[in-house]
mmCIF file of C-alpha atoms and ligand atoms in Angstrom:
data_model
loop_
_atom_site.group_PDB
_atom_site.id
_atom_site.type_symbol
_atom_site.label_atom_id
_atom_site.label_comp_id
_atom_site.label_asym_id
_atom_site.label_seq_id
_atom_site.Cartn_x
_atom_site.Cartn_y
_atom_site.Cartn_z
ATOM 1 C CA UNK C 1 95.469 100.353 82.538
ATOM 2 C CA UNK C 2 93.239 97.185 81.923
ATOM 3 C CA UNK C 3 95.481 94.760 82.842
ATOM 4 C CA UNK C 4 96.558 96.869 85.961
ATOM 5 C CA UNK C 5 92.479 97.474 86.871
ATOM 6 C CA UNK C 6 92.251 92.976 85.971
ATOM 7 C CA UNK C 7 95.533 92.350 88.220
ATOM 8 C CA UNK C 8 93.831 94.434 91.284
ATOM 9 C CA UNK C 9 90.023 92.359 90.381
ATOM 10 C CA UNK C 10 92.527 89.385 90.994
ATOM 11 C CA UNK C 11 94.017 90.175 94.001
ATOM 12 C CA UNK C 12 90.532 91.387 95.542
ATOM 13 C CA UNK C 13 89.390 87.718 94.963
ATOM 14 C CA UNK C 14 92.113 86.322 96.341
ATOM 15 C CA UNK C 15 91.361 89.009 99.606
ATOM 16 C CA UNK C 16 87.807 87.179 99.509
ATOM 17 C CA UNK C 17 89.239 83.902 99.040
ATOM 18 C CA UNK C 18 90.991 84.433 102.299
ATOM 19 C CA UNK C 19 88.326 85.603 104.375
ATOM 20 C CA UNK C 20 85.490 83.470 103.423
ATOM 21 C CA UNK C 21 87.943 80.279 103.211
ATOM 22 C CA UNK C 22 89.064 81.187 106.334
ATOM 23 C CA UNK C 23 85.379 81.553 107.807
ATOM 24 C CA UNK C 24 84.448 77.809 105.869
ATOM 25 C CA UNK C 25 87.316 76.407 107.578
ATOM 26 C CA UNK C 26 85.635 77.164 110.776
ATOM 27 C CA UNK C 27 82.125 76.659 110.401
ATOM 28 C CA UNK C 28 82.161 72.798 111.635
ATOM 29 C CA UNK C 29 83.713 74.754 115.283
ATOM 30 C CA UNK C 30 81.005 77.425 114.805
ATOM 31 C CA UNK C 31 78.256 74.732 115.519
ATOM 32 C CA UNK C 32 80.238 74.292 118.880
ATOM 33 C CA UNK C 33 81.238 77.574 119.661
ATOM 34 C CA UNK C 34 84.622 76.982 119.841
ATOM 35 C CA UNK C 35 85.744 78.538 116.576
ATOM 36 C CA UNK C 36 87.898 81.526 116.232
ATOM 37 C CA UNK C 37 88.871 84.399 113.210
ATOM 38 C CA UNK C 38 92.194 82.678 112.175
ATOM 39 C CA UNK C 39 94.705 85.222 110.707
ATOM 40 C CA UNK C 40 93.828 84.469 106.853
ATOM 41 C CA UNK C 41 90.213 86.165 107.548
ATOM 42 C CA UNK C 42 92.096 89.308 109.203
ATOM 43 C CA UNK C 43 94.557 89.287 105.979
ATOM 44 C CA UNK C 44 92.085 88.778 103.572
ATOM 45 C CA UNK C 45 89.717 91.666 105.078
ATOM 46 C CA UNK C 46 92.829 93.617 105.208
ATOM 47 C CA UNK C 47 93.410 92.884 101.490
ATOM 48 C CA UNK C 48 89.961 93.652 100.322
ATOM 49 C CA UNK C 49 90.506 96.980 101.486
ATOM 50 C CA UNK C 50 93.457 98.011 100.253
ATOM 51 C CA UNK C 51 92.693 96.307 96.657
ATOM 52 C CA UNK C 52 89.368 97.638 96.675
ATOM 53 C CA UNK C 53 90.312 101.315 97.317
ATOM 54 C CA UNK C 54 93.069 100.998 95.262
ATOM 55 C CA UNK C 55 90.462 99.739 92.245
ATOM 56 C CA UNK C 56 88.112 102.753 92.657
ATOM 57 C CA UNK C 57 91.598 105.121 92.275
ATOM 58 C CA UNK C 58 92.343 102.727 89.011
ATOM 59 C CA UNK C 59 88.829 102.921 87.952
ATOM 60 C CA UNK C 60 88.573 107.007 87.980
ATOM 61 C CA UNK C 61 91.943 107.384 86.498
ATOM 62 C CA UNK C 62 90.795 105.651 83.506
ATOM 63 C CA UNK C 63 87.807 107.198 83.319
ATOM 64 C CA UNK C 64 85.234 104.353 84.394
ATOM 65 C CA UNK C 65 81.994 105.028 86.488
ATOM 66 C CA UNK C 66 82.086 104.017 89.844
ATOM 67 C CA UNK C 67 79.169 103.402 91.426
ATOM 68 C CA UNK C 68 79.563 105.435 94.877
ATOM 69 C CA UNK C 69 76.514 103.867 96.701
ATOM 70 C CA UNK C 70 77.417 100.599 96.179
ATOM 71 C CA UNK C 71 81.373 101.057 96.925
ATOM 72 C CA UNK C 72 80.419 102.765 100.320
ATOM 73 C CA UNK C 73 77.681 99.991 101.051
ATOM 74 C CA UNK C 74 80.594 97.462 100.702
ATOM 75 C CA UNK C 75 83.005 99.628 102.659
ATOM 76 C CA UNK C 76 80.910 99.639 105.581
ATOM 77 C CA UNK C 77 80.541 95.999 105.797
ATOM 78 C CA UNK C 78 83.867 95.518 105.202
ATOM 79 C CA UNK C 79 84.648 97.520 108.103
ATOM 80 C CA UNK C 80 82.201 96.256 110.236
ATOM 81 C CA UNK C 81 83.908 93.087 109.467
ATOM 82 C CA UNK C 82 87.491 94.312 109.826
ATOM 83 C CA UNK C 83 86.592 95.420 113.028
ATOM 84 C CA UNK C 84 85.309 92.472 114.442
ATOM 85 C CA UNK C 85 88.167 90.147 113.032
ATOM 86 C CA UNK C 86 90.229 92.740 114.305
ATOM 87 C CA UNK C 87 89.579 93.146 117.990
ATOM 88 C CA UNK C 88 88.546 89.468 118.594
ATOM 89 C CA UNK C 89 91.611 87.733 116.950
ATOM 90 C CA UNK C 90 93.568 86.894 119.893
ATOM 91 C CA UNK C 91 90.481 85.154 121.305
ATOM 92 C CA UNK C 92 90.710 80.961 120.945
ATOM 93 C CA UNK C 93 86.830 81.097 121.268
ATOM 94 C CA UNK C 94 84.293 83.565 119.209
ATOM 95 C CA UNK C 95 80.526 83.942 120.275
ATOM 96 C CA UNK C 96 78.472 81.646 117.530
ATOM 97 C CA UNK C 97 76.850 84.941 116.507
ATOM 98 C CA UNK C 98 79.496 87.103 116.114
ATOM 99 C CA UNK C 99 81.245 84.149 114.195
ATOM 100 C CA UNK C 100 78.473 83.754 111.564
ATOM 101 C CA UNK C 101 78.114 88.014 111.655
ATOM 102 C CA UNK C 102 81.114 87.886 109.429
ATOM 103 C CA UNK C 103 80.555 84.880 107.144
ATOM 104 C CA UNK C 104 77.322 86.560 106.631
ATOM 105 C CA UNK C 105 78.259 89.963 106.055
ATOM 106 C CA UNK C 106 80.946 88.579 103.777
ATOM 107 C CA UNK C 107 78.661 86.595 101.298
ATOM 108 C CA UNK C 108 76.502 89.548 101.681
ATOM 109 C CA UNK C 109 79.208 91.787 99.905
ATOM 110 C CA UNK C 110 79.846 89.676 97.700
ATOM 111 C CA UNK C 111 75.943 89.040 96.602
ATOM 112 C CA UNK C 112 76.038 93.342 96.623
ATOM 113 C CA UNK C 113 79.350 93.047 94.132
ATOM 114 C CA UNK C 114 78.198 90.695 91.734
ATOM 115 C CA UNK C 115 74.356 91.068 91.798
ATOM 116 C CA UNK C 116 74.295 95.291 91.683
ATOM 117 C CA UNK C 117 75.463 95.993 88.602
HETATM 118 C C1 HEM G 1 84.116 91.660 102.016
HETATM 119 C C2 HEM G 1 84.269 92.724 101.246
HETATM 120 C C3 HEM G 1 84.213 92.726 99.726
HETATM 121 C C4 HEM G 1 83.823 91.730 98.854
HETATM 122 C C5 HEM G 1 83.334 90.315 99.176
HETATM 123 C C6 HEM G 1 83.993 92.263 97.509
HETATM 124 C C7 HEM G 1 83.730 91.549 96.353
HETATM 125 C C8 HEM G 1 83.985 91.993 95.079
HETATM 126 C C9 HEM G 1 83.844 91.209 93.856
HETATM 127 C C10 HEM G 1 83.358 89.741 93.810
HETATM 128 C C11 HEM G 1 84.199 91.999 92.826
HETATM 129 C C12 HEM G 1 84.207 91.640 91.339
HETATM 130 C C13 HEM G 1 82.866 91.988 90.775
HETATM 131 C C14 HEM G 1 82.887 92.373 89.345
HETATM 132 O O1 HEM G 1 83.939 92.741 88.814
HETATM 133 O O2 HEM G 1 81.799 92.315 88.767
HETATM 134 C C15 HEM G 1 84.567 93.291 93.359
HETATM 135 C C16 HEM G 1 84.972 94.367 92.594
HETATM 136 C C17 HEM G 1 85.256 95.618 93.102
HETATM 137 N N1 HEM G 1 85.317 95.966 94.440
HETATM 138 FE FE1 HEM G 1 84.926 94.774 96.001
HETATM 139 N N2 HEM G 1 84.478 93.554 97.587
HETATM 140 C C18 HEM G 1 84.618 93.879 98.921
HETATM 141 C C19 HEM G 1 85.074 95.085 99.428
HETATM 142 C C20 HEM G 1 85.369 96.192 98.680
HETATM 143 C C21 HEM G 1 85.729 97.488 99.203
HETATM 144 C C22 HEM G 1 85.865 97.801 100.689
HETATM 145 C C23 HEM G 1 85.908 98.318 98.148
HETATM 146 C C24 HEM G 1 86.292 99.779 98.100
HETATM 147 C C25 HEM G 1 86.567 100.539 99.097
HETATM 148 C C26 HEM G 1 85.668 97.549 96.950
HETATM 149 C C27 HEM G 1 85.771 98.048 95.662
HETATM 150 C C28 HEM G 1 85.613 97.310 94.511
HETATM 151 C C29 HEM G 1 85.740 97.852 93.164
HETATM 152 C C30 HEM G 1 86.061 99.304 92.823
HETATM 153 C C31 HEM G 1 85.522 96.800 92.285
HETATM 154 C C32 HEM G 1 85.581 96.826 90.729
HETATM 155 C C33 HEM G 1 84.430 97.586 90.171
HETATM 156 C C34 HEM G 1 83.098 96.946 90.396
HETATM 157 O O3 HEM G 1 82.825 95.894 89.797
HETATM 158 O O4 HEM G 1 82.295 97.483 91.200
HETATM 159 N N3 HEM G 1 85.352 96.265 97.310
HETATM 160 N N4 HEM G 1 84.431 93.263 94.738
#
């Protein structure tokens, strides 16, 4: 079950890795306002989710405490985020402060995951 619960920690990065290098990418277009959510931010959000569901299902069957505050804390970023990415990513052009919303709220979780233990 360890390796299983270390394969899904793995492929939750690699969800992050996705939507915050996908937010980076754009940050130099941000200052202009012409920057948009490419599609690696709307996989990687999409990613987080479903590897970081599927690690509080690992994490019960085997027994580990979850911590339920902070696991719905990050869900409801994450789906503030999703949301956004979501119903803006045909647009070539995102607002400045919706763009920098979801870099924000991204580091945020990840501040939340790694600092609240
Ligand atoms: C942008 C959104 C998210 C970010 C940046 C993020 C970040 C992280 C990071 C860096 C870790 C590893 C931390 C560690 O093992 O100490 C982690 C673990 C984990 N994440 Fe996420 N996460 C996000 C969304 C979610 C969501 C939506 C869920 C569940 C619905 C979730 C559930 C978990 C669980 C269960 C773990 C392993 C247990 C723990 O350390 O709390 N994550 N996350």
């Amino acid at each position: 079950m360890d390796v299983l619960i270390n394969v899904f920690v793995a492929l939750h990065i690699i969800g992050i890795a996705s939507l915050l290098g996908g937010f980076l990418t754009q940050m130099k277009a941000m200052g202009a306002g012409t920057a948009r959510f490419v599609p690696a931010m709307l996989h990687g959000a999409l990613t987080m989710l479903v590897t970081g569901i599927a690690l509080v299902g690992l994490n019960q069957a085997d027994d580990q405490t979850v911590n339920n505050v902070k696991i719905g804390i990050k869900l409801v970023i994450l789906i503030v985020i999703l949301a956004l990415v979501y119903v803006r990513r045909d647009e070539e052009r995102v607002g400045k402060g919706e763009f920098a919303a979801v870099g924000g709220l991204t580091v945020a979780n990840i501040f939340i995951a790694t600092l609240w233990t």
